Every structure is written in C-alpha cells, then in structure tokens.
Coordinates of C-alpha atoms in Angstrom, one line a residue:
Chain H
X30 CA 0.0 0.0 0.0
X31 CA 1.1 3.6 -0.6
X32 CA -0.3 6.8 0.7
X33 CA -2.2 9.1 -1.7
X34 CA 0.6 11.6 -1.8
X35 CA 3.1 8.9 -2.8
X36 CA 1.1 7.9 -5.8
X37 CA 2.5 9.5 -9.0
X38 CA 1.0 10.6 -12.2
X39 CA 0.7 7.7 -14.7
X40 CA 0.6 5.1 -11.9
X41 CA -2.4 2.9 -11.4
X42 CA -4.4 2.3 -8.2
X43 CA -6.8 -0.4 -7.5
X44 CA -9.9 1.3 -6.0
X45 CA -12.9 -0.8 -5.1
X46 CA -11.6 -3.6 -7.4
X47 CA -11.2 -1.3 -10.4
X48 CA -7.8 -0.2 -11.9
X49 CA -7.6 3.6 -12.2
X50 CA -4.9 5.5 -14.0
X51 CA -3.8 8.7 -12.2
X52 CA -3.7 11.3 -14.9
X53 CA -3.2 14.3 -12.7
X54 CA -2.4 14.7 -9.0
X55 CA -2.3 18.0 -7.1
X56 CA -1.1 18.1 -3.5
X57 CA -2.5 21.0 -1.4
X58 CA -1.9 21.9 2.2
X59 CA -5.3 22.1 4.0
X60 CA -5.8 23.5 7.5
X61 CA -3.8 22.8 10.6
X62 CA -0.9 21.1 8.8
X63 CA -3.1 18.5 7.1
X64 CA -3.0 18.0 3.3
X65 CA -5.1 16.6 0.5
X66 CA -4.5 15.3 -3.0
X67 CA -6.8 16.0 -5.8
X68 CA -6.6 13.4 -8.6
X69 CA -7.9 13.1 -12.1
X70 CA -8.5 9.4 -12.7
X71 CA -9.3 7.2 -15.7
X72 CA -10.8 3.8 -15.4
X73 CA -8.7 1.4 -17.4
X74 CA -11.6 -1.1 -17.9
X75 CA -14.3 1.2 -19.2
X76 CA -12.5 4.5 -20.0
X77 CA -14.7 6.6 -17.7
X78 CA -13.0 9.6 -16.0
X79 CA -13.5 11.2 -12.7
X80 CA -12.0 13.7 -10.3
X81 CA -11.5 12.6 -6.7
X82 CA -9.9 14.0 -3.6
X83 CA -8.1 12.1 -0.9
X84 CA -6.4 12.8 2.4
X85 CA -2.7 12.8 1.7
X86 CA -2.2 9.9 4.1
X87 CA -5.1 7.8 2.8
X88 CA -3.9 4.4 1.8
X89 CA -4.1 3.3 -1.8
X90 CA -3.3 0.0 -3.5
X91 CA -0.9 0.5 -6.4
X92 CA -0.8 -1.8 -9.4
X93 CA 2.6 -2.9 -10.7
X94 CA 2.9 -1.7 -14.3
X95 CA 5.2 -2.8 -17.1
X96 CA 7.4 0.0 -18.6
X97 CA 9.4 0.2 -21.8
X98 CA 11.7 2.8 -23.3
X99 CA 10.2 4.5 -26.3
X100 CA 10.8 7.6 -28.4
X101 CA 8.2 9.8 -30.3
X102 CA 7.9 8.6 -33.8
X103 CA 5.3 11.1 -35.2
X104 CA 2.2 13.0 -34.4
X105 CA -1.0 12.7 -36.5
X106 CA -3.6 15.1 -35.3
X107 CA -4.8 13.8 -31.9
X108 CA -2.7 10.6 -32.3
X109 CA 0.8 10.3 -30.9
X110 CA 2.9 7.3 -32.1
X111 CA 5.8 6.1 -30.1
X112 CA 8.4 3.4 -31.0
X113 CA 10.5 1.1 -28.9
X114 CA 14.1 0.0 -29.8
X115 CA 12.6 -3.1 -31.5
X116 CA 10.6 -0.8 -33.8
X117 CA 7.2 -1.8 -32.3
X118 CA 4.9 1.2 -32.4
X119 CA 2.4 2.3 -29.8
X120 CA -0.4 4.7 -30.5
X121 CA -1.9 7.0 -27.8
X122 CA -4.6 9.6 -28.0
X123 CA -3.9 13.2 -26.8
X124 CA -6.3 12.6 -23.9
X125 CA -4.2 9.7 -22.7
X126 CA -1.1 12.0 -22.5
X127 CA -2.8 14.9 -20.7
X128 CA -0.1 15.3 -18.0
X129 CA 2.8 15.3 -20.5
X130 CA 1.1 16.8 -23.5
X131 CA 2.4 20.4 -22.9
X132 CA 6.0 19.1 -23.5
X133 CA 5.5 16.8 -26.4
X134 CA 6.5 18.2 -29.8
X135 CA 7.4 17.0 -33.2
X136 CA 11.1 16.0 -33.5
X137 CA 11.7 15.6 -29.8
X138 CA 14.4 13.0 -29.1
X139 CA 13.7 12.4 -25.4
X140 CA 13.8 8.8 -24.3
X141 CA 10.4 8.3 -22.7
X142 CA 8.8 5.4 -20.8
X143 CA 5.6 3.8 -22.2
X144 CA 3.4 2.5 -19.4
X145 CA 1.5 -0.8 -19.9
X146 CA -1.4 -2.3 -18.1
X147 CA -2.2 -5.9 -18.9
X148 CA -0.2 -5.6 -22.1
X149 CA -1.9 -2.4 -23.4
X150 CA -0.1 0.9 -23.5
X151 CA -1.9 3.4 -21.3
X152 CA 0.4 6.4 -21.1
X153 CA 3.9 7.8 -21.5
X154 CA 6.2 9.3 -19.0
X155 CA 8.8 11.9 -20.0
X156 CA 12.2 12.2 -18.4
X157 CA 12.2 14.4 -15.3
X158 CA 14.3 17.0 -17.1
X159 CA 13.8 17.9 -20.8
X160 CA 15.4 20.5 -23.0
X161 CA 13.2 22.7 -25.2
X162 CA 13.7 25.8 -27.3
X163 CA 12.0 29.1 -26.6
X164 CA 10.5 30.4 -29.8
X165 CA 9.0 33.6 -28.4
X166 CA 9.5 35.8 -25.3
X167 CA 9.4 39.5 -24.6
X168 CA 12.8 41.3 -24.3
X169 CA 14.1 41.6 -20.8
X170 CA 13.0 45.0 -19.3
X171 CA 15.6 45.5 -16.5
X172 CA 18.4 43.1 -17.4
X173 CA 18.0 40.9 -14.3
X174 CA 20.6 38.2 -14.2
X175 CA 19.6 36.5 -11.0
X176 CA 17.1 34.1 -12.6
X177 CA 14.5 35.1 -9.9
X178 CA 12.5 37.5 -12.1
X179 CA 10.3 35.5 -14.5
X180 CA 8.4 36.2 -17.7
X181 CA 6.3 34.1 -20.1
X182 CA 8.1 32.1 -22.8
X183 CA 6.6 30.1 -25.6
X184 CA 7.8 26.7 -26.7
X185 CA 7.7 25.3 -30.2
X186 CA 4.4 23.5 -29.6
X187 CA 2.7 26.6 -28.2
X188 CA 3.1 25.8 -24.6
X189 CA 3.8 28.8 -22.4
X190 CA 5.8 28.6 -19.3
X191 CA 7.6 31.0 -16.9
X192 CA 11.2 31.5 -17.8
X193 CA 14.0 33.7 -16.3
X194 CA 13.9 37.3 -17.5
X195 CA 17.3 37.0 -19.2
X196 CA 16.1 34.1 -21.5
X197 CA 15.9 35.2 -25.2
X198 CA 14.2 34.0 -28.3
X199 CA 15.9 30.8 -29.7
X200 CA 17.5 30.0 -26.3
X201 CA 17.4 26.4 -25.1
X202 CA 16.1 25.8 -21.6
X203 CA 15.7 22.9 -19.1
X204 CA 12.2 22.1 -17.8
X205 CA 11.2 20.0 -14.8
X206 CA 8.3 17.9 -16.2
X207 CA 6.9 17.1 -12.8
X208 CA 5.6 20.6 -12.3
X209 CA 6.4 22.2 -15.6
X210 CA 8.8 24.6 -14.0
X211 CA 11.8 26.3 -15.7
X212 CA 15.1 25.0 -14.4
X213 CA 17.7 27.0 -16.3
X214 CA 19.2 28.0 -19.6
X215 CA 21.3 25.3 -21.4
X216 CA 23.0 24.3 -24.7
X217 CA 21.1 23.0 -27.7
X218 CA 20.9 19.2 -27.6
X219 CA 23.3 17.5 -29.9
X220 CA 21.7 16.0 -33.0
Chain V
X14 CA -32.7 10.8 9.5
X15 CA -29.8 9.9 11.8
X16 CA -26.5 11.6 11.5
X17 CA -23.2 10.9 13.3
X18 CA -20.6 13.6 13.7
X19 CA -17.1 12.6 14.8
X20 CA -14.8 15.2 16.4
X21 CA -11.3 14.8 17.6
X22 CA -10.1 17.8 19.6
X23 CA -6.6 18.4 18.3
X24 CA -6.0 21.6 20.2
X25 CA -7.9 24.7 21.2
X26 CA -11.6 25.0 20.5
X27 CA -12.0 25.1 16.7
X28 CA -12.8 21.5 16.1
X29 CA -15.4 21.2 18.9
X30 CA -16.6 24.7 18.3
X31 CA -17.6 24.0 14.7
X32 CA -19.0 20.5 15.3
X33 CA -21.0 21.5 18.3
X34 CA -22.5 24.4 16.5
X35 CA -23.3 22.3 13.5
X36 CA -24.8 19.5 15.6
X37 CA -27.1 22.0 17.4
X38 CA -28.3 23.6 14.2
X39 CA -29.0 20.3 12.4
X40 CA -31.2 19.3 15.4
X41 CA -32.9 22.6 15.9
X42 CA -33.5 23.6 12.3
X43 CA -33.6 20.4 10.3
X44 CA -35.1 18.0 12.8
X45 CA -32.3 15.5 12.5
X46 CA -31.2 12.9 15.1
X47 CA -27.6 13.8 15.7
X48 CA -25.0 12.0 17.7
X49 CA -21.8 13.9 18.3
X50 CA -18.8 11.8 19.2
X51 CA -16.2 13.9 21.0
X52 CA -12.9 12.5 22.4
X53 CA -12.4 15.4 24.8
X54 CA -15.6 16.4 26.6
X55 CA -13.7 18.9 28.8
X56 CA -13.3 21.1 25.7
X57 CA -17.0 21.0 25.0
X58 CA -17.7 21.9 28.6
X59 CA -16.0 25.2 28.0
X60 CA -18.3 26.1 25.2
X61 CA -21.4 24.5 26.7
X62 CA -21.2 24.6 30.5
X63 CA -24.1 22.2 31.0
X64 CA -21.8 19.4 29.7
X65 CA -20.8 16.6 32.1
X66 CA -17.2 16.0 31.2
X67 CA -17.3 12.5 32.8
X68 CA -20.5 11.2 31.1
X69 CA -20.2 8.5 28.5
X70 CA -23.5 9.8 26.9
X71 CA -25.7 12.8 27.5
X72 CA -28.4 14.8 25.8
X73 CA -27.4 18.5 25.3
X74 CA -29.6 20.9 23.3
X75 CA -31.2 17.9 21.7
X76 CA -27.8 16.5 20.6
X77 CA -26.9 13.0 21.7
X78 CA -23.4 13.7 22.9
X79 CA -21.2 10.6 23.3
X80 CA -17.7 10.3 24.6
X81 CA -15.4 9.0 21.9
X82 CA -13.1 6.8 24.0
X83 CA -10.1 4.9 22.6
X84 CA -12.0 1.7 23.3
X85 CA -14.8 1.7 20.7
X86 CA -17.9 0.2 22.2
X87 CA -19.5 -2.8 20.3
X88 CA -22.9 -2.7 18.8
X89 CA -23.0 1.0 17.7
X90 CA -25.5 1.3 14.9
X91 CA -24.1 3.2 11.9
X92 CA -26.0 6.4 11.0
X93 CA -27.4 7.4 7.6
X94 CA -24.8 10.1 7.2
X95 CA -21.4 10.2 8.9
X96 CA -19.3 13.3 9.2
X97 CA -15.7 13.0 10.0
X98 CA -14.7 16.5 11.0
X99 CA -11.4 17.9 9.8
X100 CA -10.2 14.6 8.5
X101 CA -10.2 12.8 11.9
X102 CA -9.8 9.0 11.6
X103 CA -13.0 7.1 12.3
X104 CA -12.9 4.0 14.5
X105 CA -11.9 1.0 12.3
X106 CA -14.8 -1.0 13.6
X107 CA -17.2 1.7 12.6
X108 CA -15.8 2.0 9.1
X109 CA -16.1 -1.7 8.7
X110 CA -19.7 -1.5 9.9
X111 CA -20.4 1.3 7.4
X112 CA -19.5 -1.0 4.5
X113 CA -21.7 -3.8 5.9
X114 CA -24.8 -1.7 6.5
X115 CA -27.9 -2.8 4.5
X116 CA -28.9 0.7 3.7
X117 CA -26.3 2.9 1.9
X118 CA -24.3 5.3 4.1
X119 CA -23.0 8.7 3.0
X120 CA -19.6 9.6 4.5
X121 CA -18.4 13.2 4.5
X122 CA -15.1 14.7 5.4
X123 CA -15.9 18.2 6.6
X124 CA -12.8 20.1 5.8
X125 CA -11.2 23.3 7.2
X126 CA -12.3 26.7 6.1
X127 CA -10.1 28.4 3.5
X128 CA -10.6 31.3 1.1
X129 CA -8.2 29.8 -1.4
X130 CA -9.3 29.2 -5.0
X131 CA -8.6 25.5 -5.1
X132 CA -11.3 24.9 -2.5
X133 CA -14.0 25.4 -5.1
X134 CA -12.4 22.7 -7.3
X135 CA -12.3 20.2 -4.5
X136 CA -15.6 20.8 -2.8
X137 CA -18.1 17.9 -3.1
X138 CA -15.6 15.7 -4.9
X139 CA -15.8 11.9 -4.3
X140 CA -13.1 10.0 -2.4
X141 CA -13.7 6.4 -3.3
X142 CA -13.0 4.0 -0.4
X143 CA -11.9 0.4 -0.2
X144 CA -15.0 -0.5 1.8
X145 CA -17.2 0.7 -1.1
X146 CA -18.9 3.4 1.0
X147 CA -19.6 6.7 -0.9
X148 CA -17.3 9.3 0.6
X149 CA -17.1 13.0 -0.3
X150 CA -15.1 16.0 0.8
X151 CA -17.2 18.9 1.9
X152 CA -15.5 22.3 2.1
X153 CA -17.0 25.3 3.9
X154 CA -16.3 28.6 2.1
X155 CA -17.1 32.1 1.0
X156 CA -18.7 31.4 -2.4
X157 CA -21.7 29.5 -3.8
X158 CA -19.3 27.0 -5.3
X159 CA -18.4 25.8 -1.7
X160 CA -20.5 24.6 1.2
X161 CA -20.9 28.0 2.8
X162 CA -20.6 29.0 6.4
X163 CA -22.4 28.0 9.6
X164 CA -25.2 30.5 10.2
X165 CA -28.3 29.8 12.1
X166 CA -31.5 31.0 10.4
X167 CA -32.3 33.7 13.0
X168 CA -28.7 34.7 13.6
X169 CA -28.7 38.0 11.7
X170 CA -32.1 39.0 13.1
X171 CA -30.9 38.4 16.6
X172 CA -27.8 40.4 16.0
X173 CA -29.8 43.3 14.5
X174 CA -32.1 43.3 17.5
X175 CA -29.3 43.1 20.0
X176 CA -29.0 45.7 22.8
X177 CA -25.6 45.3 24.6
X178 CA -26.3 47.1 27.8
X179 CA -27.7 44.4 30.0
X180 CA -25.2 41.8 28.7
X181 CA -22.2 44.0 29.4
X182 CA -23.5 44.8 32.8
X183 CA -23.8 41.0 33.6
X184 CA -20.2 40.7 32.6
X185 CA -19.2 43.6 34.8
X186 CA -18.1 45.7 31.9
X187 CA -18.6 49.5 32.2
X188 CA -16.9 51.2 29.3
X189 CA -16.0 54.9 29.7
X190 CA -18.0 57.4 27.7
X191 CA -16.7 57.4 24.1
X192 CA -14.5 54.4 24.6
X193 CA -14.0 52.0 21.7
X194 CA -15.0 48.5 22.9
X195 CA -12.7 45.8 21.6
X196 CA -12.8 42.1 22.1
X197 CA -9.5 40.1 22.0
X198 CA -9.3 36.4 21.2
X199 CA -6.0 35.3 19.8
X200 CA -3.1 32.8 20.0
X201 CA 0.1 34.0 21.5
X202 CA 1.0 37.0 19.4
X203 CA 4.3 38.9 19.2
X204 CA 2.4 41.9 17.6
X205 CA 0.3 42.4 20.7
X206 CA 2.6 44.8 22.6
X207 CA 2.8 47.2 19.7
X208 CA -1.0 47.3 19.4
X209 CA -1.6 47.8 23.1
X210 CA 1.0 50.7 23.0
X211 CA -0.9 52.3 20.2
X212 CA -4.2 51.9 22.1
X213 CA -2.8 53.2 25.3
X214 CA -1.4 56.3 23.6
X215 CA -4.4 57.0 21.2
X216 CA -6.5 60.1 21.6
X217 CA -9.6 58.0 22.0
X218 CA -10.0 55.7 25.0
X219 CA -10.3 51.9 24.4
X220 CA -11.7 49.2 26.5
X221 CA -10.2 45.8 25.7
X222 CA -12.2 42.7 26.7
X223 CA -10.1 39.6 26.7
X224 CA -11.9 36.3 27.4
X225 CA -9.5 33.8 29.1
X226 CA -7.3 32.1 26.5
X227 CA -3.9 31.7 25.1
X228 CA -3.2 35.4 24.6
X229 CA -3.6 36.1 28.3
X230 CA 0.2 35.5 28.9
X231 CA 1.1 38.2 26.4
X232 CA -1.4 40.6 27.9
X233 CA 0.0 40.0 31.4
X234 CA 3.5 40.3 30.1
X235 CA 2.7 43.7 28.6
X236 CA 1.3 44.7 32.0
X237 CA 4.6 44.0 33.6
X238 CA 3.8 40.5 34.7
X239 CA 0.7 41.5 36.7
X240 CA -1.7 38.6 37.1
X241 CA -5.2 39.4 35.9
X242 CA -8.2 37.5 37.2
X243 CA -11.5 37.3 35.4
X244 CA -13.5 40.5 35.9
X245 CA -10.4 42.5 36.9
X246 CA -9.3 45.7 35.0
X247 CA -6.0 47.5 34.4
X248 CA -5.7 51.0 33.1
X249 CA -2.7 52.1 31.0
X250 CA -3.0 55.5 29.5
X251 CA -6.1 55.5 27.3
X252 CA -6.4 51.8 27.4
X253 CA -8.4 49.8 29.9
X254 CA -7.9 46.0 29.8
X255 CA -10.4 43.7 31.4
X256 CA -10.2 39.9 31.6
X257 CA -13.4 38.1 31.1
X258 CA -14.1 34.4 31.9
X259 CA -14.1 32.0 29.0
X260 CA -17.5 32.5 27.3
X261 CA -19.9 29.8 26.1
X262 CA -20.7 30.0 22.4
X263 CA -23.9 32.0 22.6
X264 CA -22.4 34.5 25.0
X265 CA -19.3 34.9 22.8
X266 CA -21.6 35.9 19.9
X267 CA -23.2 38.5 22.2
X268 CA -19.7 39.8 23.1
X269 CA -18.9 40.2 19.4
X270 CA -22.1 42.0 18.7
X271 CA -21.5 44.3 21.7
X272 CA -18.0 45.4 20.6
X273 CA -16.9 48.0 18.1
X274 CA -14.0 45.9 17.0
X275 CA -13.2 42.2 17.3
X276 CA -9.9 40.4 17.2
X277 CA -10.6 36.7 16.5
X278 CA -8.6 33.6 15.7
X279 CA -8.7 30.2 14.0
X280 CA -12.0 29.2 12.4
X281 CA -15.1 29.3 14.6
X282 CA -14.7 32.8 16.1
X283 CA -13.4 34.1 12.7
X284 CA -16.7 33.1 11.1
X285 CA -18.8 34.4 14.0
X286 CA -17.0 37.8 13.8
X287 CA -18.0 38.0 10.2
X288 CA -21.6 37.5 11.1
X289 CA -21.2 40.1 13.9
X290 CA -20.6 42.6 11.1
X291 CA -18.1 44.7 13.0
X292 CA -14.7 45.6 11.9
X293 CA -12.4 42.7 12.8
X294 CA -8.9 41.4 12.9
X295 CA -8.0 37.7 12.3
X296 CA -5.2 35.8 13.9
X297 CA -4.9 32.8 11.6
X298 CA -3.8 29.4 12.9
X299 CA -0.1 29.3 12.2
X300 CA 1.1 26.4 10.0
X301 CA 4.4 24.9 9.0
X302 CA 6.3 26.6 6.2
X303 CA 4.1 29.7 6.6
X304 CA 1.4 28.0 4.6
X305 CA -1.1 30.0 6.7
X306 CA 0.1 33.3 5.1
X307 CA -1.1 32.1 1.7
X308 CA -4.5 31.3 3.3
X309 CA -4.6 34.7 4.9
X310 CA -3.8 36.5 1.6
X311 CA -6.4 34.4 -0.2
X312 CA -9.1 35.5 2.3
X313 CA -7.9 39.1 2.2
X314 CA -8.1 39.1 -1.6
X315 CA -11.8 38.2 -1.3
X316 CA -12.5 40.4 1.7
X317 CA -11.1 43.6 0.3
X318 CA -11.9 42.9 -3.4
X319 CA -14.3 45.8 -3.8
X320 CA -12.8 48.3 -1.4
X321 CA -11.0 51.5 -2.6
X322 CA -7.2 50.8 -2.8
X323 CA -6.2 52.9 0.2
X324 CA -8.8 51.4 2.5
X325 CA -8.0 47.9 1.3
X326 CA -4.3 48.5 1.9
X327 CA -4.9 49.8 5.4
X328 CA -6.9 46.7 6.3
X329 CA -4.5 44.3 4.6
X330 CA -1.4 45.8 6.3
X331 CA -3.0 45.6 9.7
X332 CA -4.0 41.9 9.3
X333 CA -0.5 41.1 8.0
X334 CA 1.1 42.9 10.9
X335 CA -1.1 41.1 13.4
X336 CA 0.1 37.8 11.8
X337 CA 3.8 38.7 12.0
X338 CA 4.4 40.7 8.8
X339 CA 4.7 44.4 9.6
X340 CA 4.5 47.1 12.2
X341 CA 1.3 46.7 14.1
X342 CA 1.3 50.1 15.7
X343 CA 1.7 51.9 12.4
X344 CA -0.8 49.6 10.7
X345 CA -3.4 50.2 13.4
X346 CA -3.1 54.0 13.1
X347 CA -3.3 53.8 9.3
X348 CA -6.4 51.5 9.6
X349 CA -8.2 54.0 11.9
X350 CA -8.1 56.7 9.2
X351 CA -10.7 54.7 7.4
X352 CA -12.7 53.7 10.4
X353 CA -16.2 54.7 9.1
X354 CA -15.5 52.9 5.9
X355 CA -14.3 49.8 7.7
X356 CA -17.5 49.7 9.7
X357 CA -19.6 49.9 6.6
X358 CA -17.5 47.2 4.9
X359 CA -18.1 44.8 7.8
X360 CA -21.9 45.3 7.3
X361 CA -21.7 44.9 3.6
X362 CA -19.5 41.7 3.8
X363 CA -21.9 40.0 6.2
X364 CA -24.8 40.9 4.0
X365 CA -22.9 39.5 1.0
X366 CA -22.2 36.2 2.7
X367 CA -25.7 35.9 3.9
X368 CA -26.9 35.6 0.3
X369 CA -25.5 32.1 0.0
X370 CA -26.8 29.0 1.7
X371 CA -25.5 28.2 5.2
X372 CA -23.3 25.1 5.8
X373 CA -25.9 23.1 7.6
X374 CA -28.5 23.6 4.9
X375 CA -25.9 22.8 2.2
X376 CA -25.1 19.5 4.0
X377 CA -28.7 18.5 4.2
X378 CA -29.3 19.4 0.6
X379 CA -26.2 17.4 -0.4
X380 CA -27.5 14.4 1.4
X381 CA -30.9 14.7 -0.3
X382 CA -29.3 15.0 -3.7
X383 CA -27.2 12.0 -3.1
X384 CA -30.2 9.9 -2.1

C-alpha cells in the first residue's frame, strides 16, 4: 500500500476492485498542517474519467505496471505514435497523455517510458528533465541576471511557461516535467 | 434521519466549536437525530457549561453527545450520514460496519475553512474508499461553489435586535463614555505589545475585553507581569484592559455583537466575527512553512476585493502585521483613518455572505441530492 501523496501521475491504483490511472495529482496543504491530494482518474476497464480527492495519508493500492523505453515517432492530429528499440509502435490519444502533452513536440528525441497495463499501453512518462527551445518571449526589461524574475516564454508546440527574464528567443532551456517549471538555460541538444 | 458527527479535539476549540454548533443547528432547524462523538468532553464543557465531562453519553440541546473513547464500544449502529470533522480518523470497527450496512451510508469529510481558490475545485468531490462506501469531501467557504458558512436561520435578526447594555452589565463591563470597545481572542502573538501601546497612547479611549485564552500570557507580560483574574481591569494610558471568563458560544456571539472591533482567531470565532458585522482582525492558525500566510492572503483578496485601494491596503497591512508581517502600531493607526468605511464594509461583507446557503442547509441538501 502507498499513501495518496506517494502515488504518482501515470501510476495505477486499484480502487474498489477497479484499476484507475492517475492522470493528474495536485497536492495541497489544507488546514492545521493536514493535506489533501486532488486526482484526475481514468478507469482502465471502461474508460470513464472522474475527479477525486483524498487525504494525503489515505492508503491506496498501487498496481505494478510494465514499462518500456520509447521515443516519439510522429504526431498525426490527436494521435501520438511512439516506437520502442525493436521498432514496435504504440499509439496513444492526446487525452491519454494529458499530463505530459504540454511538453511533447514533433522532432523531440527524449527517451520516454511507455506505461503498460495488462499488455496495453496506457500512457507515456517523460524524463524528469527535458530540453526545449523558446520560440518567443518578450525582451528583458531590466536586465535581471539572478534568474528570480520571471516572464512568459513560448515553446515550439505553443506551450507557455515562466522563464527567467534573461532568456531570449531561440534560447534552449531545461524544464522539470513534474511541475512544468523552468530549471535553467542550457545548450542546444546534440543532433 | 440519523447523523453521526465525529470530532477529535486536536488543540484549542476550533474542532469542537464548529462541530457542536453544526450539531445543534442540524437538530434545531432540520429536525435530525444527531449523535456527536467527542474525544475530549472537557473542551465541550468550556463552550457548553451544561456538559458533564465525565459522562459517557448525555443529551445536550437535543444532541446525543457521546464520549469517543479509545476503546470503541461494540454494537454501535451506523448512521445514515457520517461526518468526520477535519479529516479525523474514524474508528476502524465503525468504518467496517459502514461497509456492511444494509442501507447505503453517506460519508463526508468536513474540511477546514479556507478562502483559497482550489477549495472550489475540491468541494463535493468523491473520495472512493476500499469498503465501497460513498465518501465525499465537503468544504466550507465564501462562495456559492463551496459549502458556505455555519449560520443559524435567525442569527442576523438576533444580531440586529441586539442591545448590549444588560449583557455587558452582567459581565461587569462598564466602558467609559466614548471608549472603543474591543474584544480580543488570539493565539500567543508577538504583535500584541505594539498594538496595546498604540491603544494606550491614542486620543480615543479603548476598553479591551479579553476572554480567558492563550493570549492572556502576552497581555499580562505587557502589563509587567501582573496577574489578571476574570473581571479585573487594568488601566494604562487611554487603554483599559479587562479579563473576562471564557465564554460559552452564545455569550461569545453576544460579546462580538457588543463590541466595536473584534480580534478573533482560528475558524469558529473568525466566522462568528464576520456575522457580527463589526470591523475585525484575524489571527490565523499558524502552520508549518508559513502556509497560513497564503491562506490569509487568499481570504484578504476576497475580503477587500471591492474596497478602494487605500482602504484595502490599510486593512491588509493591519491583518498582515497582526500575523507577524509588519509594524502593528503603524498599521493600526493607518487603519483607523478609514474607520467609518471599515464599519460599513463589515456590514456589507456580512450581507454578501448571507446571500448564500448556510453550511448546515448545504449539507442537508447534499444528502438529499445523493439519495
């Protein structure tokens, strides 16, 4: 058993005999030092979705999942096709990738993990840190170099995140995929 | 309909204050059979002096009050609706019995009050349980997208009809002519001396009424270590400080209605001060990593949303100073510049809140919808 706050996005919990994929989990401090976790769940047997809330220390039964390394092959509208090293392809709908969708873009080379339940691919995890290019951001107003002053920056797929004020258009940045936060400026990935 | 409310007294009077008030209202206004399980009856006895702190079971104001002892008694029938207040853990045997009950049971976790935006997104969400019982989280709050606040049907009418004279006389309070009457209920507070200095040196006299509680040590410290007994007064400059005995819930309401300004704390007295419709000051329950400051700011954002900027700023600065962020003396003096506007705002805010359903009615409606 794990506590609700230990359950991660893209893990599966057995609730009342049904397997539920955790598509989103938000931890919040409630009153008097207690905490809750709001989850978006998808039933892996019938596809229904629901939002739930748990006490952070509520016990949940995790389901052991199979995982396999994959990379993005191509995107076709709402369909995202990933491929493993043996050239097996796995197709997922955008709705199955909700938690990582803001950071998926054509041409990305990140080694991801496809998540399987009873042999069927149910989602994909990105690495904790990814590198993306900023395609648009306003010019810095005050020349701050501390990295503490933030401004909006747009990625190639249209996702907007907060970046340090000194970041410029075409700069490459590191992003923490667990919370979508900017980590720092970096070099362009080697082709 | 039979409801069970479980209350574990963590510290202070917030848990028992809210659950006792809710239990009474459910009985009086909704005709429910309510059993209130309390682990510390001595805390209830402070709010309801008729309580026998040793009794395993007693009827108080129509509420079946049961002592929640560590040894859970066998054969307790499960209610139609079960409220765990503030995420307290229900007895394991009771949870098992809920899952085995022939008729379905609704299980609610009544959460803490917060003005933060996420509350609306979590209110009334399910929390599926291993025993198959339908459990939901129920959040009190300040908007129609939440469960609302505890408010008895006749509360505002009673407040409006209130005449303070006789009540104050009973408490032995004789304010000087023109004195600002202030009630003080707070946790230990480092900002207190600066505020008392400001009151003592102000042109207008103040009469500070402090019911017994955690702030007493700080008050006595400011008085140079003098011990204050209930009923006793001390005069320092323009400030008269009077210690009151700990007041039962209904008398505390009357105190709030009788004062010009109320300093309150935690959750229950904070809500009651809003219904009192007097200018007020909130000492929020301090939490680890200063999480409470986010909650304070979230409430302030709602509370001052429609005020002119300078008035809003004076109120915000004073509340922050009282909670350890700023100079309380300066903040109080700035706040007083907008005194008439703050008085009007307190009335407007109470009227705005009164437009939404009260918490007890919302709980009953939620149960009906679930059925």
